[in-house]
mmCIF file of C-alpha atoms in Angstrom:
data_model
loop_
_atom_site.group_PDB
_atom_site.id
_atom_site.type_symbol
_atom_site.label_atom_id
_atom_site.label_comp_id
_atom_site.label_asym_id
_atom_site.label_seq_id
_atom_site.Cartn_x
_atom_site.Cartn_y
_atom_site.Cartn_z
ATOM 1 C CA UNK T 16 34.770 -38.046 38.449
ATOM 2 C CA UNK T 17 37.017 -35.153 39.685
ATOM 3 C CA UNK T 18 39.065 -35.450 42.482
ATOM 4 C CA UNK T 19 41.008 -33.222 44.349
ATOM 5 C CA UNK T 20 44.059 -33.674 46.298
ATOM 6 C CA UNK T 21 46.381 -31.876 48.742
ATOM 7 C CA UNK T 22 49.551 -33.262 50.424
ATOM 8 C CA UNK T 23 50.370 -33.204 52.989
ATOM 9 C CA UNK T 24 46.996 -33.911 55.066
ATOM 10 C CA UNK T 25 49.304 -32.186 57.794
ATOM 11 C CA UNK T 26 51.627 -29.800 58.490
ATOM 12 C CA UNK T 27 53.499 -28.977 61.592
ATOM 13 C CA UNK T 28 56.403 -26.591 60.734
ATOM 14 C CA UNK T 29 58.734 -23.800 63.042
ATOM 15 C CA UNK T 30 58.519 -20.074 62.895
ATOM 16 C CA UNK T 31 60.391 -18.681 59.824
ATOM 17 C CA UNK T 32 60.894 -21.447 57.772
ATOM 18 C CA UNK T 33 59.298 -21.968 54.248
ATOM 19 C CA UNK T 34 57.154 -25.020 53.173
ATOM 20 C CA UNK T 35 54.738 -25.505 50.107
ATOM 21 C CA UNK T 36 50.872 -27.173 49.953
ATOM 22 C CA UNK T 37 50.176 -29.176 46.760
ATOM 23 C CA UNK T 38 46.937 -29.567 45.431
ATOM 24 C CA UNK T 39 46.405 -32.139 42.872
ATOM 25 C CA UNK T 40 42.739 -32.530 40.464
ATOM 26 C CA UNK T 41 42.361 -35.276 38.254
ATOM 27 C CA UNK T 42 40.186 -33.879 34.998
ATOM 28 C CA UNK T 43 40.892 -30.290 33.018
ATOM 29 C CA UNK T 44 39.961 -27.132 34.767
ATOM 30 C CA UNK T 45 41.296 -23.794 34.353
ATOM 31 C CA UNK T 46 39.838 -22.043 37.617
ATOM 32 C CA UNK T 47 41.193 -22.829 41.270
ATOM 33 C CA UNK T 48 40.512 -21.679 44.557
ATOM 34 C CA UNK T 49 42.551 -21.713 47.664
ATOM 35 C CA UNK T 50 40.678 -21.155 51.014
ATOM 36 C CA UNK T 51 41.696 -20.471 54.720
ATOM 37 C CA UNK T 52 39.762 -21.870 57.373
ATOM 38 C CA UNK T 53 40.584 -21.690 61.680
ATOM 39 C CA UNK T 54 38.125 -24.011 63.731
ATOM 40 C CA UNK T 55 34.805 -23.907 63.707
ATOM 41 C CA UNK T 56 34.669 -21.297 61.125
ATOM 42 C CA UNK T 57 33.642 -20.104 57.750
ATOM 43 C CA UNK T 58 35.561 -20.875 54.980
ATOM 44 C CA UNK T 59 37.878 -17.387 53.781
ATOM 45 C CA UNK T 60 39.004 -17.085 50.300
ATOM 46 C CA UNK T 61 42.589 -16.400 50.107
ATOM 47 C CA UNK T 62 43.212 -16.734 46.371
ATOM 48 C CA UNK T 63 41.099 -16.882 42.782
ATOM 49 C CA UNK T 64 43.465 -17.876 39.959
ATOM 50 C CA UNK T 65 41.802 -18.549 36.701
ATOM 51 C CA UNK T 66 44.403 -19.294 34.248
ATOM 52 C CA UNK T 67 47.327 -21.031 33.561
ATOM 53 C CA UNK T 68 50.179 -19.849 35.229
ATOM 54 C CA UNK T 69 48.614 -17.579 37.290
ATOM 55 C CA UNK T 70 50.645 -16.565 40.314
ATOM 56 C CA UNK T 71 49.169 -14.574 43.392
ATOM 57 C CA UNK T 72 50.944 -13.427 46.620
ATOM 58 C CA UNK T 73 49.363 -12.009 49.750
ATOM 59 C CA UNK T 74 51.429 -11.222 52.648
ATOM 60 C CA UNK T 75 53.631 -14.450 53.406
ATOM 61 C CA UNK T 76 51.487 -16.615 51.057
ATOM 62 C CA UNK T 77 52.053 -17.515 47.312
ATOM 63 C CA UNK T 78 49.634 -19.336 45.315
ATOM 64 C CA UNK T 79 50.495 -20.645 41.809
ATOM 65 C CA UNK T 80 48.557 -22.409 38.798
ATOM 66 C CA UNK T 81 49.829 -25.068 36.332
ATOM 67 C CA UNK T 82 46.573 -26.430 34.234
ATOM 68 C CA UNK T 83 48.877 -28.541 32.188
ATOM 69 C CA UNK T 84 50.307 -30.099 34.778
ATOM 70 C CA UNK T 85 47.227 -30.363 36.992
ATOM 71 C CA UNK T 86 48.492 -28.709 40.114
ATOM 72 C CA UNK T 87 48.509 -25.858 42.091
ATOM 73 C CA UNK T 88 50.719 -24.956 44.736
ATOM 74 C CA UNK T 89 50.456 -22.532 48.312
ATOM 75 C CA UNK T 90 53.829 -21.540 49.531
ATOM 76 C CA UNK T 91 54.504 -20.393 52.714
ATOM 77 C CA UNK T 92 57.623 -17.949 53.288
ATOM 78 C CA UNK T 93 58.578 -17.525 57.156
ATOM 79 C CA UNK T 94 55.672 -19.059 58.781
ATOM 80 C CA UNK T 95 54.169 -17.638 62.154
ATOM 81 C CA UNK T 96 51.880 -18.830 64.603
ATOM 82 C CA UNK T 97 48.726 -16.452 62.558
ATOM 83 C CA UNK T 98 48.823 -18.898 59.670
ATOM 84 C CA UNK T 99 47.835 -21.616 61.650
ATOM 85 C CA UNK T 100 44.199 -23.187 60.656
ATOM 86 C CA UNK T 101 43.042 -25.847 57.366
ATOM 87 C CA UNK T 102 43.669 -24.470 54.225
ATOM 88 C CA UNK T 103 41.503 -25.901 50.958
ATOM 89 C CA UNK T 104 41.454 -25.967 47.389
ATOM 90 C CA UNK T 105 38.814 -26.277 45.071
ATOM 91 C CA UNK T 106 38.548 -27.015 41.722
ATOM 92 C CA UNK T 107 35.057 -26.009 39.753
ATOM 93 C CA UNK T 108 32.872 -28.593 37.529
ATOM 94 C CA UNK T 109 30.505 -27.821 35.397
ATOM 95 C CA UNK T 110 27.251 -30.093 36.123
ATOM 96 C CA UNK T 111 24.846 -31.690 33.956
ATOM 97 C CA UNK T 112 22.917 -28.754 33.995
ATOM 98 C CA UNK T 113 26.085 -26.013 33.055
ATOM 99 C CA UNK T 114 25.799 -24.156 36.542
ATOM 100 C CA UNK T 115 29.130 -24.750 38.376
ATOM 101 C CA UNK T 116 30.025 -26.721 41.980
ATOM 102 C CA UNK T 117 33.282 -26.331 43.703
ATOM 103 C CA UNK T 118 35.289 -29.809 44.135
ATOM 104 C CA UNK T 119 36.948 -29.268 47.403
ATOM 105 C CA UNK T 120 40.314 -30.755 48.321
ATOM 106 C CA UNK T 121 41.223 -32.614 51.035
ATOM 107 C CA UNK T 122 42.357 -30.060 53.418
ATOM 108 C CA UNK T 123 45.992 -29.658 54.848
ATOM 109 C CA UNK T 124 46.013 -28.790 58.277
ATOM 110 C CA UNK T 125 49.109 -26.208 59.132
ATOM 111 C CA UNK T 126 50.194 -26.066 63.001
ATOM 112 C CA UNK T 127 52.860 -22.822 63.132
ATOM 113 C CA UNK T 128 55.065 -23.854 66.256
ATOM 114 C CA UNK T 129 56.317 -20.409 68.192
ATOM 115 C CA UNK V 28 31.600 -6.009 52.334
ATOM 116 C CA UNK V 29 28.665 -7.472 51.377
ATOM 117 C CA UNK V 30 27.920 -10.773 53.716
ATOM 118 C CA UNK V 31 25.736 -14.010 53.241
ATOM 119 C CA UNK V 32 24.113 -14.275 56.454
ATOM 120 C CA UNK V 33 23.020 -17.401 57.964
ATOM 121 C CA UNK V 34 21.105 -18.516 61.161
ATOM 122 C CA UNK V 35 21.050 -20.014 63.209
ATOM 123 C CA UNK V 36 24.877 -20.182 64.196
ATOM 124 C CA UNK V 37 24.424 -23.293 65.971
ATOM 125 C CA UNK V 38 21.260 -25.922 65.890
ATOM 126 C CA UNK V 39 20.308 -28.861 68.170
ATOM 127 C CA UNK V 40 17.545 -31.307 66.873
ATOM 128 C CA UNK V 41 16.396 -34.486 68.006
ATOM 129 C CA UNK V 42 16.756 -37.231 65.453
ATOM 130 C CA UNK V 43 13.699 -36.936 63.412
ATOM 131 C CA UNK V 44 12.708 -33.751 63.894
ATOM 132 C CA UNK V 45 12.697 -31.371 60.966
ATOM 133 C CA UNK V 46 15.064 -28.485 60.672
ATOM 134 C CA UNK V 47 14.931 -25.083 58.232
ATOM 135 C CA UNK V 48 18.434 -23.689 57.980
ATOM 136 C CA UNK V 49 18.220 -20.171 56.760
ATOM 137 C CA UNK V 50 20.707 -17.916 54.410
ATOM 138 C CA UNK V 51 20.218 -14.301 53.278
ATOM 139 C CA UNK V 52 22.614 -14.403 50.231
ATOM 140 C CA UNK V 53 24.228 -10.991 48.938
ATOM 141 C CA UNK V 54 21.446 -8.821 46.854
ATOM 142 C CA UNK V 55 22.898 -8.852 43.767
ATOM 143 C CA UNK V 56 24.016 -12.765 43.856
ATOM 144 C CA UNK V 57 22.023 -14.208 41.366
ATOM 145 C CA UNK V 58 23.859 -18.367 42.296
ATOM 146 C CA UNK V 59 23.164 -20.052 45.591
ATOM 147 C CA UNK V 60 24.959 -23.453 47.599
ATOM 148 C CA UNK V 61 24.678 -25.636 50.056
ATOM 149 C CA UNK V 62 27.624 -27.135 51.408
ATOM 150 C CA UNK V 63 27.983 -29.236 54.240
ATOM 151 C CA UNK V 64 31.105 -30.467 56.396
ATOM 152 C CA UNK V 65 31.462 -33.052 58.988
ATOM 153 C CA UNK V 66 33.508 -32.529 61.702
ATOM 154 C CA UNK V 67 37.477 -32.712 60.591
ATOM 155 C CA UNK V 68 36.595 -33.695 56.815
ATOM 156 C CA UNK V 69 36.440 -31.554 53.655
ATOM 157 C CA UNK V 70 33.715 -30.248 52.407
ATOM 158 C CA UNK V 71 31.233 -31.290 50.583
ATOM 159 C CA UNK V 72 28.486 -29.699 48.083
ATOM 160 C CA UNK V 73 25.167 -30.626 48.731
ATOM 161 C CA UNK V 74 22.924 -28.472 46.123
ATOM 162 C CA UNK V 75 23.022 -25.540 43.854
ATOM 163 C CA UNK V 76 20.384 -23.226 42.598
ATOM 164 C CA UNK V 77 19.894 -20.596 40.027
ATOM 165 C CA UNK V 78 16.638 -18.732 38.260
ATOM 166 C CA UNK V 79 14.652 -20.258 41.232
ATOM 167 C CA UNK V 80 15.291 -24.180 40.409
ATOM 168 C CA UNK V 81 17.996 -26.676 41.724
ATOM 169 C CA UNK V 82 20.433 -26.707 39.039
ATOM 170 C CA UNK V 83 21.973 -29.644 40.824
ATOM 171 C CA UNK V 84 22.074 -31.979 43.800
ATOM 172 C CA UNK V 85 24.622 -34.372 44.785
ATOM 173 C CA UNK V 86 24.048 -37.520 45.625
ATOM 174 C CA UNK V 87 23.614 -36.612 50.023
ATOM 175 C CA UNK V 88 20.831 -34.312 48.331
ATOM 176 C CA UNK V 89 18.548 -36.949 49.261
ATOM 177 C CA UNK V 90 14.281 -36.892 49.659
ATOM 178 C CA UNK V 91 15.166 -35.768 52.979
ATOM 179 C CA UNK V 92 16.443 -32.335 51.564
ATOM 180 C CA UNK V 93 14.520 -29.996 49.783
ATOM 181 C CA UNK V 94 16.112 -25.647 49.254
ATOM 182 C CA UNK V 95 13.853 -23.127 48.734
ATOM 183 C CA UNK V 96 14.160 -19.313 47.778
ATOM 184 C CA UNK V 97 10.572 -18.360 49.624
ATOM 185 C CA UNK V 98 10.903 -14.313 49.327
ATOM 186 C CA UNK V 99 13.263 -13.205 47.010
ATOM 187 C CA UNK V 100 16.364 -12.804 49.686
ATOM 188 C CA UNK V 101 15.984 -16.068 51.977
ATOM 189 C CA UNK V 102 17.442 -19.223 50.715
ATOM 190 C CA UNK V 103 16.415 -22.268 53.146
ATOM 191 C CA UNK V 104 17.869 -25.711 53.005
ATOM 192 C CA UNK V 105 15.265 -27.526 54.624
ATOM 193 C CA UNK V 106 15.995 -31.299 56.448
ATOM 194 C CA UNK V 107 12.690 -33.451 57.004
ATOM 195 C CA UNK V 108 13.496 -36.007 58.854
ATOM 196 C CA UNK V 109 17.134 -35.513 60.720
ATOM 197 C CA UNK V 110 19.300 -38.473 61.542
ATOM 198 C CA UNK V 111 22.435 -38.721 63.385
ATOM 199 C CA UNK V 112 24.918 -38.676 60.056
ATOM 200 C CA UNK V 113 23.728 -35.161 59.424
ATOM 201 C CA UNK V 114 25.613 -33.884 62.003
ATOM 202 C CA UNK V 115 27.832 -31.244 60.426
ATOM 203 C CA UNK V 116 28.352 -27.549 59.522
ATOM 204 C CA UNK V 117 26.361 -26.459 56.889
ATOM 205 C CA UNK V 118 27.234 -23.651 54.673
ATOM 206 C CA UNK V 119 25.473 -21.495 52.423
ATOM 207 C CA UNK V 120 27.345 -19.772 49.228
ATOM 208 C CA UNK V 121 26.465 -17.018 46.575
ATOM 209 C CA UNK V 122 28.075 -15.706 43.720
ATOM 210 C CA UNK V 123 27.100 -13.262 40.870
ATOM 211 C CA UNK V 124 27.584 -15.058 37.843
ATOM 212 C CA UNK V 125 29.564 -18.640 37.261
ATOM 213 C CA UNK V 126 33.216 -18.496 36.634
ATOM 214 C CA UNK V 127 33.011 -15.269 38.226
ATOM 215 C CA UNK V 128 36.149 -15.678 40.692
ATOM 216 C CA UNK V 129 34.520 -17.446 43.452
ATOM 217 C CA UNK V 130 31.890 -17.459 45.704
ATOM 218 C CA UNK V 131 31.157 -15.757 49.051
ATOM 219 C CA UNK V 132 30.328 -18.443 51.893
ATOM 220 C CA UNK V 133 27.836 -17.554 55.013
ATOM 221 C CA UNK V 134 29.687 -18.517 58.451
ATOM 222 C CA UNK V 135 28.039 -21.750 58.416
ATOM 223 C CA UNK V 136 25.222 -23.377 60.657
ATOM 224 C CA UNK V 137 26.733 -26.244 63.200
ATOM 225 C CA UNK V 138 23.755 -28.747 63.022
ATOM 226 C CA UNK V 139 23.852 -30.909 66.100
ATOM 227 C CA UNK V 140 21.523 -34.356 65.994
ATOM 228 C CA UNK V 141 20.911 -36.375 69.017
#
């Protein structure tokens, strides 16, 4: 069964400084997903990387891919108080059918302290 | 952008009661979800459906669910007999083809059981 990881479960980091999310999965998969979401909202797609070693930046945000290794990683350069809400990643699975689910990951929450 | 719509935002249901959450996918979308998340947890997938079938359920998929696609543009998830545990947000996904690069999620139905 896949299983998807992301450490930390929390985050509470100062204006400007840097940190990275890791997202762990357990069986193969070439596509990931990383999604924003504030509270009590929908879930906003941030980032779409489909191979290995795919590497996407938007704004202060950085999302990376390493199939081999199983991980993918969401950096944060010079954090402010707008990136503050959960952010998720999925992994996709084929079924027993061949039509495709999202796994989702844990969530890290990310407080942004002014 | 296109949108997937859902409605209502926000439901209240006596335990027992049957409830009919709605989604208007985008036109062209041709993949459909369910997803459900309970308060402050990750989030789940309930059911998937493609050429007017489930293509697969998870395991919360339960007699007590049932989709359906009545017209063509709707996609319900219907709930027969609501207990307290189903207490979540509920979202509704499309996508154009698999492995496409994600999906596009509605902004979710809060379904409150008391």
């Amino acid at each position: 069964e896949l299983k998807v990881e992301q450490n930390p479960l929390f985050l509470s980091m100062q204006e400007g400084k840097n940190y990275t999310i890791y997202c762990n999965y357990s069986t193969t998969s070439d596509r990931l997903y990383w999604y924003r979401q504030d509270p009590g909202k929908s879930l906003e797609s941030l980032f779409v990387l489909l191979s290995n070693g795919a590497v996407k930046q938007e704004g202060r945000l950085m999302a990376s891919l390493d199939t081999k290794a199983r991980l993918s990683t969401l950096h944060i350069t010079a954090a402010v108080h707008d990136l503050s809400a959960t952010y998720f990643c999925a992994v996709d699975r084929a079924g027993s059918s061949g039509t495709y689910k999202y796994i989702f990951g844990t969530g890290t929450r990310l407080k942004v302290l002014a | 952008e296109p949108e997937v719509t859902q409605t209502p935002s926000h439901q209240v249901t006596q335990m027992g009661q049957e409830v009919i959450l709605r989604c208007v996918p985008i036109s062209n979308h041709l993949y459909f979800y369910w997803y459900r998340q309970i308060l402050g947890q990750k989030v789940e997938f309930l059911v998937s459906f493609y050429n007017n079938e489930i293509s697969e359920k998870s395991e919360i998929f339960d007699d007590q669910f049932s989709v359906e696609r009545p017209d063509g543009s709707n996609f319900t998830l219907k709930i027969r007999s609501t207990k307290l545990e189903d207490s979540a947000m509920y979202f509704c996904a499309s996508s154009e083809r698999q492995k496409s690069g994600g999906y596009t999620f509605g902004s979710g139905t809060r379904l409150t059981v008391v």
